[in-house]
Coordinates of C-alpha atoms and ligand atoms in Angstrom, one line a residue:
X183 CA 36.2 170.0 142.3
X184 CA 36.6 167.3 139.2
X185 CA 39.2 169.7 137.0
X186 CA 42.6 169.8 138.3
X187 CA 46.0 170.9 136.3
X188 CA 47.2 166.9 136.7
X189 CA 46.0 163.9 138.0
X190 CA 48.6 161.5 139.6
X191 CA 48.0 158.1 139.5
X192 CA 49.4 156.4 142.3
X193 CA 50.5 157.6 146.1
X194 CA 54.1 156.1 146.2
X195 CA 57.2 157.9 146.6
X196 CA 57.1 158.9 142.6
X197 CA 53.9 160.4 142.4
X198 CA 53.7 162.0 145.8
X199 CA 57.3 163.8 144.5
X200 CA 55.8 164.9 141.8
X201 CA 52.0 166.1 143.3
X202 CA 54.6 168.5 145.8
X203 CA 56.4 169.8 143.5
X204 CA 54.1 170.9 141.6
X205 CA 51.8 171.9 144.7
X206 CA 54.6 174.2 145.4
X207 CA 54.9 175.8 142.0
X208 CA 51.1 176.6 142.6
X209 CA 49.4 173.8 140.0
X210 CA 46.2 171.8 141.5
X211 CA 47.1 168.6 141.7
X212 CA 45.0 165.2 142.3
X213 CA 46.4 162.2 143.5
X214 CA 44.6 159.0 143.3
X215 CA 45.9 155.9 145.0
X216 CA 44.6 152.5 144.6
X217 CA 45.5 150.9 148.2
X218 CA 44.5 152.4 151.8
X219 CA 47.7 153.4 152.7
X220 CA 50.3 155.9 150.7
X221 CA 54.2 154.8 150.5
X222 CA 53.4 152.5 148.1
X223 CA 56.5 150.0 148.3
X224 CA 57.1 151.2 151.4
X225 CA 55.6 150.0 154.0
X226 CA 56.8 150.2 157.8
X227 CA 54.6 148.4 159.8
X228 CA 53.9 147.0 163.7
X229 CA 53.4 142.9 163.1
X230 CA 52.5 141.5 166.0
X231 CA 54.4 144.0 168.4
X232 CA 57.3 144.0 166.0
X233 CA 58.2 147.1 163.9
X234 CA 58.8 146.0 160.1
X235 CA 60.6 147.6 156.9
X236 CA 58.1 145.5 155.0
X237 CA 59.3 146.6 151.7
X238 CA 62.3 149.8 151.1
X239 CA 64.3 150.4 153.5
X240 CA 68.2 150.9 153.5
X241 CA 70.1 154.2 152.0
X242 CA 73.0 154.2 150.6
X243 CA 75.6 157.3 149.8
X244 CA 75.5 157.6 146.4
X245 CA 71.3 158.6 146.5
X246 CA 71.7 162.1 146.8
X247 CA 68.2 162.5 145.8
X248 CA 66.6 160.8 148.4
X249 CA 69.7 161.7 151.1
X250 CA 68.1 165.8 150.0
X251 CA 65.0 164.9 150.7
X252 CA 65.3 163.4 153.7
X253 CA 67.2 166.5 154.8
X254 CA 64.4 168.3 153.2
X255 CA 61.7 166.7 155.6
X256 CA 63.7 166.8 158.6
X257 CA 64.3 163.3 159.1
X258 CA 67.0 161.4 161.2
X259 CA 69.5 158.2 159.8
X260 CA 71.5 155.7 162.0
X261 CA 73.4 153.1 160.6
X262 CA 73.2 149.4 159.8
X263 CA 74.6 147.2 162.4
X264 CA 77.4 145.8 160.9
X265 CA 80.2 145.1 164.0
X266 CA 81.9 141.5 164.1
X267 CA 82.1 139.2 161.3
X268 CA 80.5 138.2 158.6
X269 CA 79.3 135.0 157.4
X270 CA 79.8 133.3 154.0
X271 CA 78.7 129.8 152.9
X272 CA 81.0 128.0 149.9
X273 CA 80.8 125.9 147.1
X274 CA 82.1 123.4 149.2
X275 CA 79.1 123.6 151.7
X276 CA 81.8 125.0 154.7
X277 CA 80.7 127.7 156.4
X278 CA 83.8 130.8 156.6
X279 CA 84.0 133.7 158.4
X280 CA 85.5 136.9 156.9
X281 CA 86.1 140.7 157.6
X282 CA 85.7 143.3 155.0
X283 CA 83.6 142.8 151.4
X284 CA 85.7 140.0 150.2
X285 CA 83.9 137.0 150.5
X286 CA 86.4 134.4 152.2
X287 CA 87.3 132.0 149.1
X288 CA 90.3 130.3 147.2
X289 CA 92.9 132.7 146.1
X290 CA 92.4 131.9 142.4
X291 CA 88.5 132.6 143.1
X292 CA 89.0 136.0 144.7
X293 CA 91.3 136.9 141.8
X294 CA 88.7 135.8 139.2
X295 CA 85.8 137.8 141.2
X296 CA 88.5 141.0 140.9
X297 CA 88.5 140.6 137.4
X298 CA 85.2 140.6 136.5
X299 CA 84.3 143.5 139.2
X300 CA 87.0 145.6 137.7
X301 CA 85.6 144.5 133.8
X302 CA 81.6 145.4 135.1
X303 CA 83.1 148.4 137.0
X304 CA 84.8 149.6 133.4
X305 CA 81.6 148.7 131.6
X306 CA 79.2 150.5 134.0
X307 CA 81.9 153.9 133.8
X308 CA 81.1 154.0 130.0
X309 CA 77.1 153.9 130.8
X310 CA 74.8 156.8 130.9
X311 CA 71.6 155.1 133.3
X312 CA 69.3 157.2 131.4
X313 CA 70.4 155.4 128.5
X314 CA 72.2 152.5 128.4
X315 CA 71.3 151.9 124.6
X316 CA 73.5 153.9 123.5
X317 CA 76.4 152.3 125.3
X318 CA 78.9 151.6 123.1
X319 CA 78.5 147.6 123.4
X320 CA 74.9 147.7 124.2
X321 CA 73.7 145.5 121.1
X322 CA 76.1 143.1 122.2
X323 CA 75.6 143.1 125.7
X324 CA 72.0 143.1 125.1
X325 CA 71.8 140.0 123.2
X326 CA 73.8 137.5 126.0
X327 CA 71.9 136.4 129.4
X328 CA 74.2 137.9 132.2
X329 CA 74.7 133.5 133.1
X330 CA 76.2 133.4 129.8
X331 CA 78.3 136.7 129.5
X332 CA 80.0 135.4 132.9
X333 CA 80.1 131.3 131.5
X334 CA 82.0 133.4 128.2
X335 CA 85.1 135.8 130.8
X336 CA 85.7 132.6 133.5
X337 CA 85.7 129.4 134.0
X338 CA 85.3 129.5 137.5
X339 CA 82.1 128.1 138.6
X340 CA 82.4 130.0 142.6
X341 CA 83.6 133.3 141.0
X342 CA 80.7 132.8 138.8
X343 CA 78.2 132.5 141.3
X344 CA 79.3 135.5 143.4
X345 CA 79.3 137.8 141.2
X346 CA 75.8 137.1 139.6
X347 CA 74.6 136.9 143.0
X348 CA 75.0 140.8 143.6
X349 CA 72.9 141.3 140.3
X350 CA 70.4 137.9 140.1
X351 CA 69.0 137.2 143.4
X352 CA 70.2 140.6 145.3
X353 CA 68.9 143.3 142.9
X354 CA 66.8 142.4 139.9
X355 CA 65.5 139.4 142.0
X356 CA 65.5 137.1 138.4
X357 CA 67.8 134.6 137.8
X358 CA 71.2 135.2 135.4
X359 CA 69.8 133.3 132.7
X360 CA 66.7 135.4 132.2
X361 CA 67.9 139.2 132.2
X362 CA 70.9 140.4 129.7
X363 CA 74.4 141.5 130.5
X364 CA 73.0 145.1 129.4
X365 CA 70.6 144.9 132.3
X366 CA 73.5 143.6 134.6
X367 CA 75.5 146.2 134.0
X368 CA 72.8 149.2 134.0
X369 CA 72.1 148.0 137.6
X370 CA 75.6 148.7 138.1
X371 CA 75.5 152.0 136.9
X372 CA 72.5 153.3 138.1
X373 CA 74.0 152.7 141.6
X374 CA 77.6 154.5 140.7
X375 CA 79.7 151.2 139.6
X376 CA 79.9 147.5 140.4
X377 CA 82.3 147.9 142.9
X378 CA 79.3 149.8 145.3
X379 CA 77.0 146.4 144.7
X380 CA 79.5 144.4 146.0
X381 CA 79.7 146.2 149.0
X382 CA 77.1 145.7 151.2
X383 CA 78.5 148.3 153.6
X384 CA 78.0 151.4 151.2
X385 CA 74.5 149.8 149.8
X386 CA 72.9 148.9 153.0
X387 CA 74.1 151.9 154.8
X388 CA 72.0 153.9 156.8
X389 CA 68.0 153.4 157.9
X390 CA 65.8 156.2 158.2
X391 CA 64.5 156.3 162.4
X392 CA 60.9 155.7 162.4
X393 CA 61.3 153.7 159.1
X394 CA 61.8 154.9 155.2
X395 CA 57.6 154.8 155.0
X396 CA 58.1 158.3 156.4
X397 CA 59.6 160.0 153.4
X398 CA 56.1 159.3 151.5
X399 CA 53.9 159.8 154.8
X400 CA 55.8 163.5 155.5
X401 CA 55.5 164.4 151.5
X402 CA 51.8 163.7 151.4
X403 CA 51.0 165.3 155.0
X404 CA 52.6 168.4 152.8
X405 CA 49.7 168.8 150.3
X406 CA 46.4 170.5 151.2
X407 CA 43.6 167.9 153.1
X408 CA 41.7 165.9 150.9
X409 CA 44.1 166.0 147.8
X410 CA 45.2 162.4 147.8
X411 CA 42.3 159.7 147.7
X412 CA 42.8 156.4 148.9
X413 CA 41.3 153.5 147.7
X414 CA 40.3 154.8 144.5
X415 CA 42.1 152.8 141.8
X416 CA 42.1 154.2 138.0
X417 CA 40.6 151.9 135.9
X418 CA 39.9 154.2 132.2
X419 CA 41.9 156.7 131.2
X420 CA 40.1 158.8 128.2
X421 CA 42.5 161.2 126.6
X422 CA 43.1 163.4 123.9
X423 CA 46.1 166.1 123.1
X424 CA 44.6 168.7 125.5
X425 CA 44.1 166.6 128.6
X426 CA 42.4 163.2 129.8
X427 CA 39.6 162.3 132.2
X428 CA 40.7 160.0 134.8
X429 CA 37.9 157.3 136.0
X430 CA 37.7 155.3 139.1
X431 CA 35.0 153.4 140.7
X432 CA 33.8 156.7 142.6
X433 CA 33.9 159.1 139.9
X434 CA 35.8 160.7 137.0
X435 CA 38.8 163.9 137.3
X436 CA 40.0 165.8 134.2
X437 CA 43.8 166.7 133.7
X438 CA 45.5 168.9 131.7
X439 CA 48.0 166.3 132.2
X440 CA 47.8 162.9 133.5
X441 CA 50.7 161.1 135.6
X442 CA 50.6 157.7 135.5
X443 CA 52.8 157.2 138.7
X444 CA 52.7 153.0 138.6
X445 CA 55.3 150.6 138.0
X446 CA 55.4 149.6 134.0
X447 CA 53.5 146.9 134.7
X448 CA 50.6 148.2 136.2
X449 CA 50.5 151.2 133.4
X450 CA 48.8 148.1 131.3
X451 CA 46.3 147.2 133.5
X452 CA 44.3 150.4 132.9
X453 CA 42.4 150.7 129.6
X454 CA 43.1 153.8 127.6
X455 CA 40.6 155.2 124.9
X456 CA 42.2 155.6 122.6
X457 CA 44.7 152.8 122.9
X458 CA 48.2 153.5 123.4
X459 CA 50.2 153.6 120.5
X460 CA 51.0 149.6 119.5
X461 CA 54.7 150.5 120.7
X462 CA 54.0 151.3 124.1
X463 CA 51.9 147.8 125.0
X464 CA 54.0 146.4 122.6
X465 CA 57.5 147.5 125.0
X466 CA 55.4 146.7 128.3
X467 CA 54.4 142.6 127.5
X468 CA 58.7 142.6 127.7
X469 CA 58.9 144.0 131.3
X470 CA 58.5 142.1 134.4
X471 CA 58.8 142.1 138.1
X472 CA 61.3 140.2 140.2
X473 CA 60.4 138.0 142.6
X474 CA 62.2 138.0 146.6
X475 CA 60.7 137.3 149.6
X476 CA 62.0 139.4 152.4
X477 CA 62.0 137.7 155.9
X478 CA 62.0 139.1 159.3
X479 CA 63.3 136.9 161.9
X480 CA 63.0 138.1 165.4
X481 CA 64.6 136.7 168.4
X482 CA 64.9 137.2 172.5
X483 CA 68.0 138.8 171.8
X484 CA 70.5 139.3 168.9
X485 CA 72.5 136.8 169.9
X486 CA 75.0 136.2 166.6
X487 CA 76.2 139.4 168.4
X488 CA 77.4 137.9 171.7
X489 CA 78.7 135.3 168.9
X490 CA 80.9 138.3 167.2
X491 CA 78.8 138.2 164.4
X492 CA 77.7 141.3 162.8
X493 CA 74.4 139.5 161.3
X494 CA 75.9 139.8 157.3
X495 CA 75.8 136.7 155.9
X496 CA 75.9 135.6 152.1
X497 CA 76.1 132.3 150.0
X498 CA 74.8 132.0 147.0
X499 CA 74.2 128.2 148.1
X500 CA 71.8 128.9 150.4
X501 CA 68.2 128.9 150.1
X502 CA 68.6 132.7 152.2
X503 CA 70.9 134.0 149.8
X504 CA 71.8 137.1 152.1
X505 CA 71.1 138.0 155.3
X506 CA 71.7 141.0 157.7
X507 CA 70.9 142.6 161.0
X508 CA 68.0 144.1 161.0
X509 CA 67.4 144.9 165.2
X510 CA 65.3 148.6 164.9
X511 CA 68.1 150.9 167.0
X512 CA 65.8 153.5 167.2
X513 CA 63.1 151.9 169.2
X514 CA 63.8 152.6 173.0
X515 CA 64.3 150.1 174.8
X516 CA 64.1 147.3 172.2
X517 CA 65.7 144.6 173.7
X518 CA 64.7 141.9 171.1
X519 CA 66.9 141.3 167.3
X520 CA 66.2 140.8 164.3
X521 CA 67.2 139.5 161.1
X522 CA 66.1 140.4 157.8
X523 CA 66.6 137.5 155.1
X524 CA 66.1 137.4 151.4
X525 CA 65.1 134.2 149.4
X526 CA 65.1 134.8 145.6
X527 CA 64.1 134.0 142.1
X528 CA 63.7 130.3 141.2
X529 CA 64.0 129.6 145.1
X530 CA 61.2 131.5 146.2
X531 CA 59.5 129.5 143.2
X532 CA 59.9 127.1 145.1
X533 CA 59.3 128.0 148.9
X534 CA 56.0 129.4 147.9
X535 CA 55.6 125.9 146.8
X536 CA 55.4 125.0 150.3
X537 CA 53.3 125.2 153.2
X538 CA 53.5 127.8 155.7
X539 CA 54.9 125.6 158.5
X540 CA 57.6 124.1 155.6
X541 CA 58.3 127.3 154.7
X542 CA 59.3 128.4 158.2
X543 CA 61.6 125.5 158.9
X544 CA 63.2 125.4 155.7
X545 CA 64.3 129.0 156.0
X546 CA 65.4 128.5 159.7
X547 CA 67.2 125.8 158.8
X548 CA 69.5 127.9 156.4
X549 CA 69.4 130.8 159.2
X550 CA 71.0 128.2 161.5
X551 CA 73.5 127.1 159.2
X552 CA 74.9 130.9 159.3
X553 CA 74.4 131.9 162.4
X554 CA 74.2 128.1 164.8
X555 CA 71.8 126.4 166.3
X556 CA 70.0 129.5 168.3
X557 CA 68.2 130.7 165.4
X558 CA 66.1 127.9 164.9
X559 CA 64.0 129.4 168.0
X560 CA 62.4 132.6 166.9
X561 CA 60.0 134.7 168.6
X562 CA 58.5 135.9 166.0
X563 CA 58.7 135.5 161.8
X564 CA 57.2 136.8 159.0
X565 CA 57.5 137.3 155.5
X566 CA 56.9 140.1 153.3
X567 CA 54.0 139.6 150.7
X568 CA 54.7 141.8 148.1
X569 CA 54.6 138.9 145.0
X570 CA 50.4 138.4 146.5
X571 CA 49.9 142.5 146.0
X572 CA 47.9 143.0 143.2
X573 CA 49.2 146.4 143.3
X574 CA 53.1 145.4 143.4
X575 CA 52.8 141.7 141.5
X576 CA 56.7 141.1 142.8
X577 CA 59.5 142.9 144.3
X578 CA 61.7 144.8 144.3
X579 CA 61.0 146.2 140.6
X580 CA 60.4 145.5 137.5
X581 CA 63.4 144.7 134.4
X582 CA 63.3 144.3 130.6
X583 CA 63.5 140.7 129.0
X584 CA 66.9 140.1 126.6
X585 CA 67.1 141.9 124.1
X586 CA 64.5 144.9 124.8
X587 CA 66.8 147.4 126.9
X588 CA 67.9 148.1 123.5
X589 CA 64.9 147.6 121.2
X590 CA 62.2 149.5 123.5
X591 CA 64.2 151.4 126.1
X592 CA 63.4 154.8 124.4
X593 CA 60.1 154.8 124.9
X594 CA 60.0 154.2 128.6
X595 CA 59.9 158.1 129.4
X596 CA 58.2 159.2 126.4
X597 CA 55.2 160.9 126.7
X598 CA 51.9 160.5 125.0
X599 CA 49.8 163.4 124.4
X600 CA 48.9 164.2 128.3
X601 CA 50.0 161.3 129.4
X602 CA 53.6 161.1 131.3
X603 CA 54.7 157.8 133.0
X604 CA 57.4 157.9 136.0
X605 CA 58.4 155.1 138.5
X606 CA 61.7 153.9 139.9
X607 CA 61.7 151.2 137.6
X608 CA 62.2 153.8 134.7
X609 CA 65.0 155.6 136.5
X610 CA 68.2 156.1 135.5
X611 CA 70.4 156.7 138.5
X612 CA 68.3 155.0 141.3
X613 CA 67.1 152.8 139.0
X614 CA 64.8 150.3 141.2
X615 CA 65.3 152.4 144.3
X616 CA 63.6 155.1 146.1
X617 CA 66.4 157.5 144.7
X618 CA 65.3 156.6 141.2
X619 CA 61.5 157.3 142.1
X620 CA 62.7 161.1 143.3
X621 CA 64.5 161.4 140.5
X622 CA 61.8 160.4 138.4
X623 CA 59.1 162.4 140.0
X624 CA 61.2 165.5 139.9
X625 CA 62.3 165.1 136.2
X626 CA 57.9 164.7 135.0
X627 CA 56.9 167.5 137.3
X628 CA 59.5 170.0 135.8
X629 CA 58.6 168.6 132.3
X630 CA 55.1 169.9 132.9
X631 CA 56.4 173.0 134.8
X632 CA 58.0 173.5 131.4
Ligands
FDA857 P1 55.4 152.3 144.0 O1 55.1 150.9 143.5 O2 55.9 152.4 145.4 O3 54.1 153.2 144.0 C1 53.1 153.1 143.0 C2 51.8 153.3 143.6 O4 50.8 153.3 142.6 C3 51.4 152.3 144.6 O5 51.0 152.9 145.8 C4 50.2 151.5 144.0 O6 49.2 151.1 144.9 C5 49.6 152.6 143.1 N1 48.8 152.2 141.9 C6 49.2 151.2 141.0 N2 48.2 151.1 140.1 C7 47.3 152.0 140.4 C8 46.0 152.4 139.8 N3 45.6 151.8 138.7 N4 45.3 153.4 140.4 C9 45.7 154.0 141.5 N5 46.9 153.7 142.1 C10 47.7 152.7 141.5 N6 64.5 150.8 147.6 C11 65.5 151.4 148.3 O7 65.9 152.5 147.9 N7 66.1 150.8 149.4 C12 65.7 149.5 149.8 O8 66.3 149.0 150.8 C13 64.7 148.9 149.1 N8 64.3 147.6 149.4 C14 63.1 147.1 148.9 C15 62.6 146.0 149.5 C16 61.3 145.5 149.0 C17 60.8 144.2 149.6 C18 60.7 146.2 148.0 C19 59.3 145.7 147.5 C20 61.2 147.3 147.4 C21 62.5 147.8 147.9 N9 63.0 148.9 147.3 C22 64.1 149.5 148.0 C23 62.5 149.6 146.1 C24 61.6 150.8 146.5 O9 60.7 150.5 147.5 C25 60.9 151.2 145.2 O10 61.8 151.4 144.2 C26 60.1 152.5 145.4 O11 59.4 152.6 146.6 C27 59.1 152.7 144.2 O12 58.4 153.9 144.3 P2 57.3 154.2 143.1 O13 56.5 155.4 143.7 O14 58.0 154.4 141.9 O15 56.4 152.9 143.0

């Protein structure tokens, strides 16, 4: 069969959400998926005899979406290891220790980073994530980097740094300069308030056992054999009011309505006939991916435990701007620990700069300056390669450029004739997580129910 009621473009969490919802509400549904694997973003994989979260993989209490659907699909949580201290490297290079979210720094400092947490937190409360353009400062907050919104409320340099640190390098994965205080604070709302990015306890709370690559593997073993086809990647899209033919190298599917289930960026990589209306490549040439390697250190043991460490660690100094344990609980008899790093931005710019073996010690070295001396000897390490995907470009998601939250964020949802685009990069609440992607799925598939 070529004719279905929708094609979906793209097997990640978005589209698969939407392909079962309207399964279930009795449509025929296509879903075509340009990799060999569904999940997308997620990815949980065996590396060398070590199981990986090679892309998503923490949930946090405020994604009810994805919290239903894991209850939906039967699936089990256990939480983050996060028993002993924590580790945060200064300004002044000296390595602190500290319970608790509050990073351990001068009193002055820690009264500055209140400040501004409890200015983003009041900002963010005024926000609707669906549409922050219509916040009541948004042209303002629009125009101003996120660097220079923070250079304008303090003139503490370490205050400064931290608190871009939970937007820049730990969630749009671009540096402060290039995204605007709009952006910052739309992050912030979309995850409930500023105060839940600073705390790494309620954002990084719970993994899903067996990895978070089984909320996309469970939704597509739901859909009738031979519904999703892998490597098959939509290259033409021919549309018209009443529906659109689909083309990949294989062959061609008509829709009555086409989902284009792809992060923004990858929406312009297929040709349309006719064009897209001028606004729509117009808004996309101002979006762009982040850039964060994710590490995964393993080692004999988890030793920063015997240590009283609980494996968090955080400067934004350090070439590993945050780090955590990441030891899989839920494996039996796993006797091995990991670490999962993150190196970010302008710094992965310049790791990928190196060579492998550079690479390596560069980032041990900064493990070791957390943790001591033990993790320069890992048994195993390996870095996620999501900025080398031609079907990702980057990680973790993709962010407007200053200025064009407010100039082109009201097309991002808008329909064209058959054509409806959805992604966690479009979401509202969830925005850039896999909450977002349910969210979005669930919003374009009652649309079409409609
Ligand atoms: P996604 O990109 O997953 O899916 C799009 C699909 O479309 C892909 O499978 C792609 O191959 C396919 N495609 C693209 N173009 C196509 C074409 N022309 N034809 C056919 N198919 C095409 N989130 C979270 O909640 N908790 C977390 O801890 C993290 N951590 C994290 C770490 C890392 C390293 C990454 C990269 C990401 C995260 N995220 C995360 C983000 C989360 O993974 C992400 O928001 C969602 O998985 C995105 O789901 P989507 O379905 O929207 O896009």
């Amino acid at each position: 069969m070529t004719d279905f009621d929708v094609v979906v473009v793209g097997a990640g969490v978005t589209g698969l959400t939407v392909a079962n919802r309207l399964h279930a509400a009795g449509r025929s549904v296509l879903v075509l998926e340009a990799r060999d694997r569904v999940g997308g973003r997620l990815l949980t994989e065996d590396v060398e005899g070590v199981r990986l979260e090679v892309g998503g993989q923490w949930v946090s209490p405020d994604q009810t979406a994805l919290l239903a659907l894991i209850d939906e699909l039967g699936l089990e949580m256990y939480p983050r290891y996060r028993a002993g201290d924590s580790v945060y490297i200064g300004r002044d290079g000296v390595r602190r220790t500290f319970e608790g979210e509050k990073f351990p720094v001068s009193e002055t400092t820690a009264a500055e980073v209140d400040r501004l947490v409890e200015e983003l937190d009041r900002l963010a409360a005024q926000m609707d994530p669906l549409s922050p353009w219509e916040h009541p400062d948004a042209e303002v907050l629009d125009r101003i980097s996120f660097a220079a919104w923070l250079a304008g409320q303090t003139d503490d340099p370490e205050a400064r740094d931290n608190v871009a640190l939970y937007v820049g390098p730990a969630m749009l994965t671009k540096p402060a300069h290039s995204f605007s205080a709009l952006s910052a604070v739309l992050m912030a709302a979309s995850a409930g308030g500023f105060s839940h990015l600073v705390d790494a306890d309620f954002i990084l709370d719970r993994r899903v056992v067996g990895g978070l690559q089984r909320v996309p593997l469970a939704l597509a073993s739901r859909l009738p054999a031979g519904t999703v086809h892998l490597d098959e990647a939509v290259t033409k899209i021919e549309w018209a009011d009443e529906g659109a033919t689909v083309f990949t190298g294989r062959g061609s599917y008509h829709g009555r309505n086409v989902v284009l289930a792809v992060p923004p960026t990858l929406v312009s990589r297929v040709q349309y006939i006719p064009a897209l209306p001028p606004v729509q490549a117009q808004m996309r040439q101002h979006i762009s991916f982040g850039l964060v390697i994710k590490l995964h250190i393993t080692y004999e043991t988890p030793f920063w435990r015997d240590l009283g460490l609980s494996g968090t660690a955080f400067s934004p100094y350090s070439l590993v701007h945050e780090a955590y344990d990441n030891t899989n609980e839920d494996v039996e008899g796993e006797t091995r620990g990991t670490l999962v790093g993150f190196v970010s931005d302008v710094k992965a710019d310049s790791l990928l700069a190196l060579t492998p073996e550079e690479r390596r010690s560069r980032v041990l070295e900064a493990l070791a300056a957390y943790y001591g001396e033990q993790a320069l000897t890992p048994v195993h390490y390996y870095e996620s390669p999501w900025m080398a995907d031609e079907w990702t470009v980057g990680a973790f998601g993709t962010s407007f450029d200053i200025g064009s939250l407010t100039r082109y964020g009201r097309h991002l949802r808008a329909d064209v004739g058959p054509l409806a685009f959805a992604s966690s990069d479009i979401a509202g609440l969830g925005f850039q997580h896999v909450d977002g992607a349910i969210r979005m799925g669930e919003a374009v598939a009652a649309r079409i129910l409609a």
